[in-house]
Amino acid sequence: MKYNFDEIIKRSKTNSKKWNSTYYKSLFNNQEDLLSMWIADMDFRASDGIQNRLKKLIDFGVYGYGAIDDEYYNAIIRWNKFRNGWEVPKDAIIYTPGIVPAVNYILQTYTNQDDSVMIFSPVYGPFKRSIINNKRKVVEYSLLKDEENYYSMDFEEVEKLVKEKDVKMVIFCSPHNPVGRVWTKEELENIADICLRNNVLMVCDEIHSDLIFGDNKFVSYGNLDEKYRNNGIICNAVSKTFNLAGMQVSNIIIFDKILREKYKNTMALYNILAPNAFAIEAVKGAYLESDEWYFEMMDYIYQNILFAKDYITKNIPKLKFRVPEGTYLGWLDFNQYGIYGKNMEDLFEEKLKIAVDYGHWFGEEGKGFIRMNFACPREVVVEALERIKNYFEKNN
């Protein structure tokens, strides 16, 4: 490998939200010195392509007002064609500083106070918070789960709930965070059909779409027929794939001109016009000059996940872990240990000293689960799993 993903990069003395306890301890009952495997943030250095672009800008030394140029748009177009086999229309791309802000702007643009918005639980927590903060009504469809923790949907029940609650918007996570499902084209089209039939706007969060493992194939909303694309919005970003969350840049793709103009009006209202100069160059460096880093990173993380699966199967048999189809996030099931809520927090924070995302942060359906981040050096994965194994060997 050209890149050293085994390198341990000390971040606890930086302004890292993931590793500096000054920023994370309020979430973890004031605990410090935790092994950080929570928030979806990699522990790897950025690619040479990104770093070279940023160094060149630093050396130039002038950081005045800038604008998005054709190379920026072409980078996004090139990456989507390369990864997903479809060409994003340049006019459809709208910069927004992050997908969570975008979700809020989308809610404000296309829904009214007290409108119902559907999410598919357990799911990324800021979706629900954004709906509540904007004074919309949350409608939760609980994903179905079999004994092997494979998640699916009953589309008749989904549509029944859409009709009963007069849903105006669906926020759909594809691939799904935290359960790791990569939805099939048929599943995606079924949801899109329900939205079309019931005059519901489909908002598709595809931020993890480059992180697909094994034989699984990602189908973007942009791969679907025009009738679906014109009733949908895609949210995507370089942040998860290339570890650029701190750049605050995402690209919202809106195919329909009328929908697009409404969103652009909201962006104009908040005077959100272009990314900062560093974010522009980071996007170019990622999508144009980082293919080698990307493929090496994907292989490294997948091997982390497979290692974790093998280790858990051999050493912690009551812990259930299904290899995710997508995302670098493991969805670990501790229900056979009967540890929930505050007891789960006490276990990880006081006894194991590991920071994770607790399943109940993703909804009631996440009870007894944790979300663990495998985008880190193998040494960190080994250390976390050994702490869990040693604890349960002594206490069960």
Short mmCIF file of C-alpha atoms in Angstrom, two decimals:
data_model
loop_
_atom_site.label_atom_id
_atom_site.label_comp_id
_atom_site.label_asym_id
_atom_site.label_seq_id
_atom_site.Cartn_x
_atom_site.Cartn_y
_atom_site.Cartn_z
CA MET A 1 0.00 0.00 0.00
CA LYS A 2 1.14 3.54 -0.73
CA TYR A 3 -0.78 4.94 2.25
CA ASN A 4 -0.18 3.96 5.88
CA PHE A 5 -3.60 3.47 7.43
CA ASP A 6 -1.99 1.74 10.44
CA GLU A 7 -0.51 5.05 11.59
CA ILE A 8 -1.77 6.22 14.97
CA ILE A 9 -2.36 9.96 14.70
CA LYS A 10 -2.68 11.62 18.11
CA ARG A 11 -5.66 13.96 18.06
CA SER A 12 -6.61 14.39 21.72
CA LYS A 13 -4.76 17.73 21.97
CA THR A 14 -6.29 19.11 18.77
CA ASN A 15 -9.76 20.57 18.35
CA SER A 16 -11.04 17.14 17.27
CA LYS A 17 -14.61 16.62 18.41
CA LYS A 18 -14.00 12.88 18.22
CA TRP A 19 -10.84 12.68 20.37
CA ASN A 20 -10.55 15.80 22.54
CA SER A 21 -12.51 15.24 25.75
CA THR A 22 -13.08 18.98 26.09
CA TYR A 23 -15.60 18.58 23.27
CA TYR A 24 -16.93 15.04 23.71
CA LYS A 25 -17.21 14.58 27.49
CA SER A 26 -20.61 16.27 27.76
CA LEU A 27 -22.00 13.42 25.63
CA PHE A 28 -20.33 10.75 27.74
CA ASN A 29 -21.25 11.72 31.32
CA ASN A 30 -18.09 13.81 31.74
CA GLN A 31 -15.83 10.82 31.09
CA GLU A 32 -12.40 11.49 29.62
CA ASP A 33 -9.58 9.45 28.07
CA LEU A 34 -11.96 7.26 26.09
CA LEU A 35 -10.97 5.17 23.09
CA SER A 36 -12.92 7.07 20.47
CA MET A 37 -14.91 4.88 18.11
CA TRP A 38 -18.01 7.02 17.87
CA ILE A 39 -18.87 9.87 15.40
CA ALA A 40 -18.44 9.11 11.67
CA ASP A 41 -14.97 10.62 11.32
CA MET A 42 -11.97 8.66 10.02
CA ASP A 43 -8.62 8.53 11.80
CA PHE A 44 -6.67 8.61 8.53
CA ARG A 45 -4.70 11.38 6.88
CA ALA A 46 -6.23 12.88 3.77
CA SER A 47 -5.00 11.77 0.36
CA ASP A 48 -1.99 13.33 -1.35
CA GLY A 49 -4.35 14.76 -3.95
CA ILE A 50 -6.22 16.71 -1.30
CA GLN A 51 -3.16 17.75 0.68
CA ASN A 52 -1.29 18.95 -2.42
CA ARG A 53 -4.23 21.12 -3.44
CA LEU A 54 -4.44 22.65 0.03
CA LYS A 55 -0.68 23.20 0.29
CA LYS A 56 -0.71 25.00 -3.04
CA LEU A 57 -3.45 27.30 -1.80
CA ILE A 58 -1.59 27.95 1.45
CA ASP A 59 1.60 28.77 -0.45
CA PHE A 60 -0.34 31.19 -2.65
CA GLY A 61 -1.20 33.06 0.52
CA VAL A 62 -4.31 34.97 -0.58
CA TYR A 63 -7.68 33.77 0.73
CA GLY A 64 -10.18 36.33 -0.46
CA TYR A 65 -13.72 35.85 -1.69
CA GLY A 66 -13.99 33.04 -4.19
CA ALA A 67 -16.55 31.35 -6.37
CA ILE A 68 -17.27 27.85 -7.60
CA ASP A 69 -15.62 27.22 -10.96
CA ASP A 70 -16.20 24.63 -13.68
CA GLU A 71 -13.45 22.39 -12.33
CA TYR A 72 -15.39 22.06 -9.06
CA TYR A 73 -18.56 21.03 -10.88
CA ASN A 74 -16.65 18.74 -13.23
CA ALA A 75 -15.07 16.99 -10.24
CA ILE A 76 -18.50 16.14 -8.84
CA ILE A 77 -19.80 15.08 -12.25
CA ARG A 78 -16.72 12.94 -12.87
CA TRP A 79 -16.93 11.15 -9.49
CA ASN A 80 -20.62 10.29 -9.80
CA LYS A 81 -20.11 8.93 -13.30
CA PHE A 82 -17.06 6.97 -12.16
CA ARG A 83 -18.73 5.55 -9.05
CA ASN A 84 -22.41 5.28 -9.97
CA GLY A 85 -22.58 5.36 -13.76
CA TRP A 86 -24.75 8.43 -14.14
CA GLU A 87 -23.99 12.01 -15.08
CA VAL A 88 -25.10 14.74 -12.75
CA PRO A 89 -26.44 17.76 -14.64
CA LYS A 90 -24.24 20.70 -13.71
CA ASP A 91 -27.25 22.95 -13.13
CA ALA A 92 -28.65 20.45 -10.61
CA ILE A 93 -25.73 20.85 -8.18
CA ILE A 94 -26.19 23.30 -5.30
CA TYR A 95 -23.56 23.86 -2.63
CA THR A 96 -24.69 23.69 0.99
CA PRO A 97 -22.44 23.71 4.10
CA GLY A 98 -23.16 20.15 5.24
CA ILE A 99 -26.02 17.69 4.87
CA VAL A 100 -27.56 18.34 8.29
CA PRO A 101 -27.91 22.06 7.49
CA ALA A 102 -29.26 21.03 4.08
CA VAL A 103 -31.94 18.85 5.69
CA ASN A 104 -33.05 21.87 7.74
CA TYR A 105 -33.13 24.14 4.67
CA ILE A 106 -35.05 21.48 2.72
CA LEU A 107 -37.63 21.21 5.51
CA GLN A 108 -38.02 24.99 5.54
CA THR A 109 -38.28 25.18 1.75
CA TYR A 110 -40.78 22.43 0.97
CA THR A 111 -42.84 21.89 4.14
CA ASN A 112 -44.89 23.99 6.52
CA GLN A 113 -45.20 24.03 10.28
CA ASP A 114 -47.01 20.89 11.57
CA ASP A 115 -46.49 19.00 8.30
CA SER A 116 -45.62 15.33 8.77
CA VAL A 117 -42.18 14.06 7.74
CA MET A 118 -41.28 10.37 7.67
CA ILE A 119 -38.02 8.74 8.74
CA PHE A 120 -37.04 5.06 8.89
CA SER A 121 -35.89 4.09 12.38
CA PRO A 122 -33.38 3.38 13.78
CA VAL A 123 -31.76 6.20 11.88
CA TYR A 124 -29.23 9.02 12.09
CA GLY A 125 -30.38 11.21 15.01
CA PRO A 126 -30.14 14.69 13.43
CA PHE A 127 -32.95 13.80 11.00
CA LYS A 128 -35.45 13.59 13.84
CA ARG A 129 -34.02 16.59 15.66
CA SER A 130 -34.19 18.71 12.50
CA ILE A 131 -37.85 17.83 11.99
CA ILE A 132 -38.69 18.70 15.60
CA ASN A 133 -36.61 21.88 15.63
CA ASN A 134 -38.46 23.11 12.55
CA LYS A 135 -41.82 22.38 14.22
CA ARG A 136 -42.78 19.60 11.85
CA LYS A 137 -44.28 16.29 12.99
CA VAL A 138 -42.09 13.21 13.06
CA VAL A 139 -43.55 10.03 11.57
CA GLU A 140 -41.37 7.00 12.27
CA TYR A 141 -41.56 3.78 10.33
CA SER A 142 -39.75 1.03 12.24
CA LEU A 143 -37.59 -1.02 9.91
CA LEU A 144 -38.22 -4.76 10.05
CA LYS A 145 -35.43 -6.88 11.51
CA ASP A 146 -34.91 -10.63 11.36
CA GLU A 147 -32.97 -12.83 13.79
CA GLU A 148 -29.74 -12.14 11.92
CA ASN A 149 -30.28 -8.35 12.16
CA TYR A 150 -31.03 -7.99 8.48
CA TYR A 151 -33.28 -4.96 8.02
CA SER A 152 -36.05 -4.56 5.46
CA MET A 153 -39.36 -2.79 4.86
CA ASP A 154 -43.02 -3.73 4.45
CA PHE A 155 -43.98 -1.34 1.67
CA GLU A 156 -47.71 -1.76 2.20
CA GLU A 157 -47.24 -0.67 5.80
CA VAL A 158 -45.04 2.23 4.71
CA GLU A 159 -47.72 3.49 2.33
CA LYS A 160 -50.45 2.96 4.90
CA LEU A 161 -48.54 5.13 7.36
CA VAL A 162 -47.89 7.77 4.68
CA LYS A 163 -51.65 8.02 4.01
CA GLU A 164 -52.75 7.90 7.66
CA LYS A 165 -50.34 10.60 8.76
CA ASP A 166 -50.65 12.72 5.60
CA VAL A 167 -46.89 12.67 5.14
CA LYS A 168 -45.45 15.50 3.00
CA MET A 169 -41.80 14.47 2.89
CA VAL A 170 -39.73 11.31 3.30
CA ILE A 171 -36.11 11.52 4.46
CA PHE A 172 -34.48 8.30 3.32
CA CYS A 173 -30.97 7.22 4.31
CA SER A 174 -29.22 5.33 1.49
CA PRO A 175 -27.05 3.47 2.46
CA HIS A 176 -28.73 3.32 5.84
CA ASN A 177 -26.99 4.72 8.90
CA PRO A 178 -26.69 2.95 11.34
CA VAL A 179 -27.89 -0.49 10.18
CA GLY A 180 -25.60 -0.68 7.15
CA ARG A 181 -28.16 -1.70 4.54
CA VAL A 182 -27.46 -0.92 0.89
CA TRP A 183 -30.94 -0.75 -0.57
CA THR A 184 -31.62 -2.57 -3.82
CA LYS A 185 -32.99 -0.80 -6.86
CA GLU A 186 -36.34 -2.50 -6.27
CA GLU A 187 -36.50 -1.28 -2.67
CA LEU A 188 -35.53 2.25 -3.68
CA GLU A 189 -38.12 2.31 -6.47
CA ASN A 190 -40.81 1.04 -4.13
CA ILE A 191 -40.26 3.98 -1.79
CA ALA A 192 -40.05 6.37 -4.75
CA ASP A 193 -43.35 5.00 -6.10
CA ILE A 194 -45.06 5.50 -2.77
CA CYS A 195 -43.86 9.10 -2.74
CA LEU A 196 -45.07 9.71 -6.31
CA ARG A 197 -48.49 8.20 -5.69
CA ASN A 198 -49.05 10.26 -2.56
CA ASN A 199 -47.51 13.59 -3.59
CA VAL A 200 -44.64 13.20 -1.11
CA LEU A 201 -41.21 14.71 -1.73
CA MET A 202 -38.37 12.15 -1.54
CA VAL A 203 -35.15 13.34 0.09
CA CYS A 204 -32.32 10.82 -0.27
CA ASP A 205 -29.25 11.13 1.96
CA GLU A 206 -26.44 9.39 0.03
CA ILE A 207 -23.48 10.61 2.10
CA HIS A 208 -22.21 7.03 2.68
CA SER A 209 -22.76 5.95 -0.93
CA ASP A 210 -19.06 5.49 -1.78
CA LEU A 211 -18.57 3.13 1.18
CA ILE A 212 -19.96 -0.11 -0.24
CA PHE A 213 -18.40 -3.47 0.62
CA GLY A 214 -18.24 -7.00 -0.77
CA ASP A 215 -20.56 -7.83 -3.66
CA ASN A 216 -23.12 -5.18 -2.74
CA LYS A 217 -24.05 -2.62 -5.40
CA PHE A 218 -25.18 0.88 -4.58
CA VAL A 219 -28.02 2.33 -6.64
CA SER A 220 -28.24 6.10 -6.48
CA TYR A 221 -31.55 7.91 -6.66
CA GLY A 222 -29.95 9.49 -9.71
CA ASN A 223 -29.88 6.07 -11.39
CA LEU A 224 -33.69 5.89 -11.36
CA ASP A 225 -36.15 6.99 -14.05
CA GLU A 226 -36.78 10.64 -14.73
CA LYS A 227 -40.24 10.53 -13.12
CA TYR A 228 -38.60 9.66 -9.80
CA ARG A 229 -35.68 12.07 -10.15
CA ASN A 230 -38.07 14.96 -10.68
CA ASN A 231 -39.72 14.18 -7.35
CA GLY A 232 -36.54 13.86 -5.37
CA ILE A 233 -33.52 15.53 -3.85
CA ILE A 234 -30.12 13.87 -3.38
CA CYS A 235 -27.83 14.94 -0.54
CA ASN A 236 -24.19 14.00 -0.97
CA ALA A 237 -20.73 15.11 0.15
CA VAL A 238 -17.03 14.31 0.14
CA SER A 239 -16.98 14.30 3.93
CA LYS A 240 -17.44 10.61 4.78
CA THR A 241 -15.54 9.17 1.82
CA PHE A 242 -12.47 11.40 2.12
CA ASN A 243 -12.59 12.39 5.81
CA LEU A 244 -13.37 16.03 5.10
CA ALA A 245 -16.24 16.70 7.52
CA GLY A 246 -14.42 19.73 8.91
CA MET A 247 -14.54 21.42 5.49
CA GLN A 248 -18.30 21.95 5.82
CA VAL A 249 -19.18 21.25 2.20
CA SER A 250 -21.94 19.17 0.67
CA ASN A 251 -23.61 19.14 -2.72
CA ILE A 252 -27.37 18.95 -2.98
CA ILE A 253 -28.63 17.64 -6.31
CA ILE A 254 -32.09 18.76 -7.44
CA PHE A 255 -33.20 17.72 -10.92
CA ASP A 256 -36.54 19.50 -11.23
CA LYS A 257 -36.13 23.17 -12.11
CA ILE A 258 -39.07 24.38 -10.02
CA LEU A 259 -37.90 22.49 -6.93
CA ARG A 260 -34.35 23.68 -7.55
CA GLU A 261 -35.30 27.36 -7.79
CA LYS A 262 -37.20 27.13 -4.49
CA TYR A 263 -34.14 25.71 -2.75
CA LYS A 264 -31.83 28.29 -4.32
CA ASN A 265 -34.15 31.01 -3.03
CA THR A 266 -33.70 29.63 0.49
CA MET A 267 -29.92 29.61 0.03
CA ALA A 268 -30.08 33.21 -1.15
CA LEU A 269 -32.20 34.12 1.87
CA TYR A 270 -29.39 32.92 4.14
CA ASN A 271 -26.74 34.32 1.77
CA ILE A 272 -25.16 30.88 1.30
CA LEU A 273 -23.44 31.19 -2.05
CA ALA A 274 -20.15 29.28 -2.18
CA PRO A 275 -17.83 27.10 -0.07
CA ASN A 276 -14.71 28.52 1.52
CA ALA A 277 -11.55 28.49 -0.60
CA PHE A 278 -10.11 25.42 1.13
CA ALA A 279 -13.29 23.38 0.71
CA ILE A 280 -13.37 24.09 -3.03
CA GLU A 281 -9.83 22.77 -3.47
CA ALA A 282 -10.49 19.81 -1.17
CA VAL A 283 -13.45 18.70 -3.29
CA LYS A 284 -11.33 18.89 -6.44
CA GLY A 285 -8.45 17.03 -4.84
CA ALA A 286 -10.80 14.31 -3.59
CA TYR A 287 -12.85 13.68 -6.70
CA LEU A 288 -10.13 14.26 -9.30
CA GLU A 289 -6.86 13.10 -7.73
CA SER A 290 -7.54 10.55 -4.97
CA ASP A 291 -8.64 7.32 -6.64
CA GLU A 292 -5.63 5.35 -5.34
CA TRP A 293 -6.19 6.55 -1.77
CA TYR A 294 -9.88 5.71 -2.06
CA PHE A 295 -9.36 2.11 -3.16
CA GLU A 296 -6.66 1.48 -0.56
CA MET A 297 -8.86 3.01 2.16
CA MET A 298 -11.83 0.87 1.15
CA ASP A 299 -9.78 -2.32 1.28
CA TYR A 300 -8.29 -1.40 4.66
CA ILE A 301 -11.65 -0.64 6.27
CA TYR A 302 -13.26 -3.76 4.82
CA GLN A 303 -10.46 -5.86 6.30
CA ASN A 304 -11.08 -4.13 9.65
CA ILE A 305 -14.74 -5.09 9.45
CA LEU A 306 -13.99 -8.70 8.48
CA PHE A 307 -11.43 -8.92 11.28
CA ALA A 308 -14.02 -7.65 13.76
CA LYS A 309 -16.59 -10.16 12.53
CA ASP A 310 -14.16 -13.07 12.91
CA TYR A 311 -12.96 -11.89 16.32
CA ILE A 312 -16.48 -11.46 17.68
CA THR A 313 -17.63 -14.83 16.35
CA LYS A 314 -14.68 -16.61 18.01
CA ASN A 315 -14.37 -14.64 21.23
CA ILE A 316 -17.63 -12.87 22.10
CA PRO A 317 -20.30 -15.29 20.79
CA LYS A 318 -23.26 -13.65 22.53
CA LEU A 319 -22.48 -10.38 20.75
CA LYS A 320 -24.18 -10.26 17.35
CA PHE A 321 -22.53 -8.39 14.51
CA ARG A 322 -23.69 -8.49 10.92
CA VAL A 323 -21.12 -7.26 8.42
CA PRO A 324 -22.51 -3.98 7.03
CA GLU A 325 -23.26 -3.86 3.32
CA GLY A 326 -22.26 -0.21 3.35
CA THR A 327 -20.85 2.51 5.64
CA TYR A 328 -17.77 2.01 7.83
CA LEU A 329 -20.01 1.78 10.90
CA GLY A 330 -20.65 -1.48 12.74
CA TRP A 331 -24.08 -2.05 14.30
CA LEU A 332 -23.36 -4.31 17.27
CA ASP A 333 -26.17 -6.09 19.11
CA PHE A 334 -25.70 -6.52 22.88
CA ASN A 335 -29.32 -7.57 23.55
CA GLN A 336 -28.31 -11.07 24.63
CA TYR A 337 -26.43 -9.47 27.51
CA GLY A 338 -29.53 -7.53 28.63
CA ILE A 339 -27.66 -4.24 28.95
CA TYR A 340 -29.69 -1.12 28.15
CA GLY A 341 -29.83 2.63 28.59
CA LYS A 342 -27.79 3.97 31.52
CA ASN A 343 -26.30 0.52 32.17
CA MET A 344 -24.98 0.47 28.60
CA GLU A 345 -23.46 3.92 29.07
CA ASP A 346 -21.85 2.92 32.38
CA LEU A 347 -20.39 -0.20 30.78
CA PHE A 348 -18.71 1.61 27.89
CA GLU A 349 -17.71 4.80 29.65
CA GLU A 350 -16.63 3.60 33.10
CA LYS A 351 -15.58 -0.02 32.58
CA LEU A 352 -14.51 -0.36 28.95
CA LYS A 353 -13.46 3.28 28.48
CA ILE A 354 -14.67 3.29 24.87
CA ALA A 355 -16.68 6.08 23.27
CA VAL A 356 -19.37 4.70 20.94
CA ASP A 357 -22.71 5.88 19.57
CA TYR A 358 -25.44 4.25 21.65
CA GLY A 359 -28.26 2.55 19.79
CA HIS A 360 -30.94 4.51 21.64
CA TRP A 361 -29.52 7.70 20.10
CA PHE A 362 -30.97 6.40 16.81
CA GLY A 363 -34.46 5.71 18.15
CA GLU A 364 -36.22 3.19 20.37
CA GLU A 365 -35.49 0.53 17.76
CA GLY A 366 -31.79 0.83 18.57
CA LYS A 367 -32.22 -0.37 22.15
CA GLY A 368 -29.42 -2.75 23.12
CA PHE A 369 -27.21 -1.83 20.15
CA ILE A 370 -24.13 0.33 19.75
CA ARG A 371 -22.63 1.87 16.61
CA MET A 372 -18.87 1.42 16.32
CA ASN A 373 -16.60 3.24 13.85
CA PHE A 374 -14.15 0.97 11.98
CA ALA A 375 -12.47 3.76 9.96
CA CYS A 376 -9.41 3.64 12.18
CA PRO A 377 -6.08 1.82 12.50
CA ARG A 378 -6.40 -1.94 13.10
CA GLU A 379 -4.69 -1.50 16.45
CA VAL A 380 -7.67 0.52 17.70
CA VAL A 381 -10.15 -2.13 16.55
CA VAL A 382 -8.14 -4.85 18.32
CA GLU A 383 -7.90 -2.83 21.52
CA ALA A 384 -11.66 -2.14 21.64
CA LEU A 385 -12.65 -5.75 20.97
CA GLU A 386 -10.17 -7.08 23.52
CA ARG A 387 -11.59 -4.76 26.18
CA ILE A 388 -15.10 -6.04 25.44
CA LYS A 389 -13.99 -9.70 25.41
CA ASN A 390 -12.05 -9.40 28.67
CA TYR A 391 -14.93 -7.72 30.44
CA PHE A 392 -17.50 -10.35 29.50
CA GLU A 393 -15.13 -13.22 30.24
CA LYS A 394 -14.86 -11.92 33.79
CA ASN A 395 -18.48 -10.91 34.28
CA ASN A 396 -20.60 -13.61 32.60
#
